[in-house]
Amino acid sequence: MTRKSAVILAIAVALSMGGSMVVANRQVQIHQLQSQLLLDQSNYAVQVGTLTNLSAPSQIATQAGALHLVDPVSVTQVPSTSLDAPLPLPKFLGSAPVTSRTSR
């Protein structure tokens, strides 16, 4: 084997090892990113589960009971009307204090 072919072989081996090290480093980075993704997805699933439990009907009923909200005694059906006709102003049975929008 000549000196020139030995140098070429050494350079080829060095490039191959360098390339293998770059690929291995990239694979480690990909593994770390995948692990972080799984951790973030797990945390997200826990948060979704927690929020879903908070909005369950039983939780809503419990919260409503704590606020002294009860089922209505009667329900008044609002009649349907055409959207083309202007509606009259509503009539209130009591009075409400008038406050300006800017002072609210």
Short mmCIF file of N, CA and C in Angstrom, two decimals:
data_model
loop_
_atom_site.label_atom_id
_atom_site.label_comp_id
_atom_site.label_asym_id
_atom_site.label_seq_id
_atom_site.Cartn_x
_atom_site.Cartn_y
_atom_site.Cartn_z
N MET A 1 0.86 -1.16 0.00
CA MET A 1 0.00 0.00 0.00
C MET A 1 0.91 1.23 0.00
N THR A 2 0.58 2.15 -0.86
CA THR A 2 1.42 3.33 -0.96
C THR A 2 1.04 4.35 0.08
N ARG A 3 1.90 5.31 0.22
CA ARG A 3 1.67 6.35 1.21
C ARG A 3 0.42 7.15 0.86
N LYS A 4 0.18 7.41 -0.41
CA LYS A 4 -0.99 8.20 -0.85
C LYS A 4 -2.29 7.46 -0.51
N SER A 5 -2.33 6.18 -0.76
CA SER A 5 -3.55 5.42 -0.46
C SER A 5 -3.77 5.30 1.04
N ALA A 6 -2.68 5.25 1.82
CA ALA A 6 -2.82 5.20 3.28
C ALA A 6 -3.41 6.51 3.81
N VAL A 7 -2.98 7.64 3.23
CA VAL A 7 -3.51 8.94 3.64
C VAL A 7 -4.99 9.04 3.27
N ILE A 8 -5.33 8.60 2.09
CA ILE A 8 -6.72 8.63 1.64
C ILE A 8 -7.58 7.74 2.54
N LEU A 9 -7.05 6.55 2.88
CA LEU A 9 -7.78 5.65 3.76
C LEU A 9 -7.98 6.28 5.15
N ALA A 10 -6.95 6.93 5.68
CA ALA A 10 -7.04 7.58 6.99
C ALA A 10 -8.06 8.70 6.96
N ILE A 11 -8.04 9.51 5.89
CA ILE A 11 -9.02 10.59 5.76
C ILE A 11 -10.43 10.03 5.66
N ALA A 12 -10.61 8.97 4.90
CA ALA A 12 -11.93 8.35 4.73
C ALA A 12 -12.43 7.81 6.07
N VAL A 13 -11.56 7.17 6.84
CA VAL A 13 -11.95 6.64 8.15
C VAL A 13 -12.31 7.78 9.09
N ALA A 14 -11.49 8.87 9.07
CA ALA A 14 -11.77 10.02 9.93
C ALA A 14 -13.10 10.66 9.56
N LEU A 15 -13.38 10.83 8.27
CA LEU A 15 -14.66 11.40 7.83
C LEU A 15 -15.82 10.50 8.20
N SER A 16 -15.63 9.22 8.07
CA SER A 16 -16.69 8.27 8.42
C SER A 16 -16.97 8.32 9.91
N MET A 17 -15.94 8.37 10.73
CA MET A 17 -16.14 8.44 12.17
C MET A 17 -16.76 9.77 12.57
N GLY A 18 -16.30 10.85 11.92
CA GLY A 18 -16.89 12.16 12.21
C GLY A 18 -18.36 12.21 11.83
N GLY A 19 -18.70 11.65 10.69
CA GLY A 19 -20.09 11.60 10.27
C GLY A 19 -20.93 10.76 11.21
N SER A 20 -20.37 9.63 11.66
CA SER A 20 -21.10 8.78 12.61
C SER A 20 -21.33 9.51 13.92
N MET A 21 -20.35 10.29 14.36
CA MET A 21 -20.51 11.04 15.61
C MET A 21 -21.59 12.12 15.45
N VAL A 22 -21.64 12.79 14.30
CA VAL A 22 -22.66 13.80 14.06
C VAL A 22 -24.05 13.16 14.05
N VAL A 23 -24.17 12.03 13.39
CA VAL A 23 -25.45 11.33 13.32
C VAL A 23 -25.87 10.85 14.71
N ALA A 24 -24.93 10.32 15.47
CA ALA A 24 -25.25 9.85 16.82
C ALA A 24 -25.67 11.02 17.71
N ASN A 25 -25.00 12.15 17.59
CA ASN A 25 -25.36 13.33 18.37
C ASN A 25 -26.77 13.81 17.99
N ARG A 26 -27.08 13.78 16.73
CA ARG A 26 -28.42 14.20 16.28
C ARG A 26 -29.48 13.23 16.80
N GLN A 27 -29.17 11.95 16.84
CA GLN A 27 -30.13 10.97 17.36
C GLN A 27 -30.37 11.19 18.85
N VAL A 28 -29.33 11.56 19.59
CA VAL A 28 -29.50 11.86 21.01
C VAL A 28 -30.40 13.09 21.17
N GLN A 29 -30.19 14.11 20.34
CA GLN A 29 -31.02 15.31 20.40
C GLN A 29 -32.48 14.98 20.08
N ILE A 30 -32.70 14.15 19.07
CA ILE A 30 -34.06 13.75 18.69
C ILE A 30 -34.71 12.99 19.85
N HIS A 31 -33.95 12.11 20.50
CA HIS A 31 -34.49 11.37 21.64
C HIS A 31 -34.88 12.32 22.76
N GLN A 32 -34.03 13.31 23.04
CA GLN A 32 -34.34 14.28 24.09
C GLN A 32 -35.59 15.08 23.74
N LEU A 33 -35.72 15.46 22.47
CA LEU A 33 -36.92 16.20 22.04
C LEU A 33 -38.18 15.34 22.16
N GLN A 34 -38.05 14.07 21.80
CA GLN A 34 -39.20 13.17 21.93
C GLN A 34 -39.59 12.99 23.39
N SER A 35 -38.62 12.88 24.27
CA SER A 35 -38.91 12.75 25.70
C SER A 35 -39.60 14.00 26.22
N GLN A 36 -39.13 15.18 25.80
CA GLN A 36 -39.76 16.43 26.22
C GLN A 36 -41.18 16.53 25.67
N LEU A 37 -41.39 16.08 24.44
CA LEU A 37 -42.73 16.09 23.85
C LEU A 37 -43.67 15.19 24.64
N LEU A 38 -43.22 14.00 24.99
CA LEU A 38 -44.06 13.09 25.77
C LEU A 38 -44.39 13.67 27.14
N LEU A 39 -43.42 14.33 27.77
CA LEU A 39 -43.67 14.96 29.06
C LEU A 39 -44.69 16.09 28.93
N ASP A 40 -44.54 16.91 27.89
CA ASP A 40 -45.49 18.01 27.68
C ASP A 40 -46.89 17.49 27.35
N GLN A 41 -46.96 16.42 26.55
CA GLN A 41 -48.26 15.84 26.23
C GLN A 41 -48.92 15.26 27.48
N SER A 42 -48.13 14.65 28.34
CA SER A 42 -48.66 14.10 29.58
C SER A 42 -49.19 15.21 30.48
N ASN A 43 -48.43 16.29 30.62
CA ASN A 43 -48.89 17.43 31.43
C ASN A 43 -50.16 18.03 30.85
N TYR A 44 -50.23 18.11 29.53
CA TYR A 44 -51.43 18.65 28.87
C TYR A 44 -52.63 17.76 29.16
N ALA A 45 -52.44 16.45 29.07
CA ALA A 45 -53.54 15.52 29.33
C ALA A 45 -54.03 15.64 30.77
N VAL A 46 -53.11 15.83 31.71
CA VAL A 46 -53.50 16.01 33.11
C VAL A 46 -54.32 17.29 33.27
N GLN A 47 -53.88 18.37 32.62
CA GLN A 47 -54.61 19.63 32.71
C GLN A 47 -55.99 19.53 32.08
N VAL A 48 -56.09 18.87 30.94
CA VAL A 48 -57.40 18.68 30.29
C VAL A 48 -58.31 17.86 31.19
N GLY A 49 -57.78 16.81 31.81
CA GLY A 49 -58.58 16.00 32.72
C GLY A 49 -59.07 16.80 33.91
N THR A 50 -58.21 17.64 34.46
CA THR A 50 -58.59 18.46 35.60
C THR A 50 -59.70 19.43 35.22
N LEU A 51 -59.54 20.10 34.08
CA LEU A 51 -60.56 21.06 33.65
C LEU A 51 -61.85 20.37 33.26
N THR A 52 -61.74 19.18 32.69
CA THR A 52 -62.95 18.43 32.34
C THR A 52 -63.72 18.04 33.59
N ASN A 53 -63.00 17.66 34.62
CA ASN A 53 -63.66 17.31 35.88
C ASN A 53 -64.35 18.52 36.50
N LEU A 54 -63.74 19.70 36.35
CA LEU A 54 -64.35 20.90 36.92
C LEU A 54 -65.65 21.27 36.21
N SER A 55 -65.77 20.90 34.93
CA SER A 55 -66.98 21.25 34.19
C SER A 55 -67.99 20.11 34.10
N ALA A 56 -67.80 19.08 34.89
CA ALA A 56 -68.75 17.97 34.91
C ALA A 56 -70.08 18.44 35.49
N PRO A 57 -71.18 17.89 35.03
CA PRO A 57 -72.50 18.31 35.52
C PRO A 57 -72.63 18.23 37.04
N SER A 58 -72.05 17.21 37.65
CA SER A 58 -72.15 17.10 39.11
C SER A 58 -71.44 18.26 39.79
N GLN A 59 -70.30 18.67 39.24
CA GLN A 59 -69.57 19.80 39.81
C GLN A 59 -70.34 21.10 39.62
N ILE A 60 -70.97 21.25 38.46
CA ILE A 60 -71.76 22.46 38.19
C ILE A 60 -72.93 22.52 39.16
N ALA A 61 -73.61 21.39 39.38
CA ALA A 61 -74.75 21.36 40.31
C ALA A 61 -74.29 21.67 41.73
N THR A 62 -73.15 21.15 42.13
CA THR A 62 -72.62 21.43 43.46
C THR A 62 -72.31 22.91 43.63
N GLN A 63 -71.66 23.49 42.62
CA GLN A 63 -71.33 24.93 42.66
C GLN A 63 -72.60 25.77 42.69
N ALA A 64 -73.60 25.39 41.89
CA ALA A 64 -74.85 26.14 41.86
C ALA A 64 -75.55 26.06 43.22
N GLY A 65 -75.53 24.90 43.84
CA GLY A 65 -76.13 24.77 45.17
C GLY A 65 -75.41 25.63 46.20
N ALA A 66 -74.08 25.72 46.09
CA ALA A 66 -73.32 26.55 47.02
C ALA A 66 -73.66 28.02 46.84
N LEU A 67 -74.06 28.41 45.63
CA LEU A 67 -74.44 29.80 45.37
C LEU A 67 -75.93 30.03 45.57
N HIS A 68 -76.63 29.04 46.13
CA HIS A 68 -78.07 29.11 46.40
C HIS A 68 -78.88 29.30 45.12
N LEU A 69 -78.40 28.73 44.03
CA LEU A 69 -79.17 28.73 42.78
C LEU A 69 -80.05 27.49 42.78
N VAL A 70 -81.30 27.66 42.45
CA VAL A 70 -82.25 26.54 42.50
C VAL A 70 -82.94 26.41 41.15
N ASP A 71 -83.64 25.31 40.97
CA ASP A 71 -84.42 25.13 39.76
C ASP A 71 -85.54 26.16 39.73
N PRO A 72 -85.89 26.69 38.57
CA PRO A 72 -86.96 27.70 38.49
C PRO A 72 -88.31 27.10 38.84
N VAL A 73 -89.16 27.93 39.42
CA VAL A 73 -90.51 27.51 39.77
C VAL A 73 -91.37 27.47 38.52
N SER A 74 -91.18 28.45 37.65
CA SER A 74 -91.95 28.49 36.40
C SER A 74 -91.04 28.97 35.28
N VAL A 75 -91.40 28.58 34.07
CA VAL A 75 -90.65 28.99 32.88
C VAL A 75 -91.63 29.67 31.93
N THR A 76 -91.27 30.86 31.49
CA THR A 76 -92.13 31.60 30.56
C THR A 76 -91.59 31.42 29.15
N GLN A 77 -92.43 30.93 28.27
CA GLN A 77 -92.03 30.74 26.88
C GLN A 77 -92.09 32.08 26.16
N VAL A 78 -91.00 32.44 25.52
CA VAL A 78 -90.96 33.68 24.74
C VAL A 78 -91.51 33.36 23.36
N PRO A 79 -92.55 34.12 22.91
CA PRO A 79 -93.12 33.81 21.60
C PRO A 79 -92.14 34.15 20.49
N SER A 80 -92.22 33.39 19.42
CA SER A 80 -91.36 33.66 18.27
C SER A 80 -91.95 34.81 17.46
N THR A 81 -91.10 35.50 16.78
CA THR A 81 -91.53 36.64 15.96
C THR A 81 -90.66 36.72 14.73
N SER A 82 -91.13 37.44 13.75
CA SER A 82 -90.36 37.62 12.53
C SER A 82 -89.17 38.53 12.80
N LEU A 83 -88.07 38.25 12.19
CA LEU A 83 -86.89 39.09 12.38
C LEU A 83 -86.98 40.38 11.56
N ASP A 84 -87.95 40.44 10.65
CA ASP A 84 -88.11 41.65 9.83
C ASP A 84 -88.88 42.74 10.57
N ALA A 85 -89.70 42.36 11.54
CA ALA A 85 -90.53 43.34 12.24
C ALA A 85 -89.76 43.89 13.44
N PRO A 86 -89.78 45.22 13.64
CA PRO A 86 -89.11 45.77 14.83
C PRO A 86 -89.91 45.41 16.08
N LEU A 87 -89.22 45.08 17.13
CA LEU A 87 -89.86 44.69 18.37
C LEU A 87 -90.12 45.92 19.24
N PRO A 88 -91.22 45.88 20.00
CA PRO A 88 -91.47 47.00 20.92
C PRO A 88 -90.48 46.94 22.08
N LEU A 89 -90.35 48.04 22.77
CA LEU A 89 -89.47 48.08 23.93
C LEU A 89 -90.02 47.20 25.03
N PRO A 90 -89.17 46.59 25.82
CA PRO A 90 -89.66 45.74 26.91
C PRO A 90 -90.30 46.57 28.01
N LYS A 91 -91.26 45.96 28.70
CA LYS A 91 -91.93 46.62 29.83
C LYS A 91 -91.50 45.89 31.09
N PHE A 92 -90.98 46.65 32.05
CA PHE A 92 -90.51 46.07 33.30
C PHE A 92 -91.54 46.32 34.39
N LEU A 93 -91.63 45.37 35.31
CA LEU A 93 -92.60 45.49 36.39
C LEU A 93 -92.09 46.39 37.51
N GLY A 94 -90.81 46.42 37.73
CA GLY A 94 -90.24 47.24 38.80
C GLY A 94 -89.42 48.37 38.19
N SER A 95 -88.68 49.03 39.02
CA SER A 95 -87.81 50.07 38.50
C SER A 95 -86.37 49.69 38.80
N ALA A 96 -85.50 50.14 37.95
CA ALA A 96 -84.07 49.87 38.13
C ALA A 96 -83.34 51.20 38.10
N PRO A 97 -82.31 51.34 38.91
CA PRO A 97 -81.57 52.60 38.88
C PRO A 97 -80.86 52.79 37.55
N VAL A 98 -80.86 54.00 37.07
CA VAL A 98 -80.23 54.31 35.80
C VAL A 98 -78.79 54.76 36.09
N THR A 99 -77.85 54.08 35.46
CA THR A 99 -76.45 54.47 35.62
C THR A 99 -75.85 54.68 34.24
N SER A 100 -75.02 55.67 34.14
CA SER A 100 -74.38 55.97 32.88
C SER A 100 -73.37 54.87 32.54
N ARG A 101 -73.14 54.64 31.28
CA ARG A 101 -72.17 53.64 30.87
C ARG A 101 -70.75 54.04 31.28
N THR A 102 -70.51 55.33 31.29
CA THR A 102 -69.15 55.78 31.59
C THR A 102 -68.82 55.69 33.07
N SER A 103 -69.82 55.65 33.92
CA SER A 103 -69.53 55.62 35.37
C SER A 103 -69.64 54.22 35.96
N ARG A 104 -69.80 53.20 35.16
CA ARG A 104 -69.91 51.83 35.67
C ARG A 104 -68.60 51.29 36.12
#
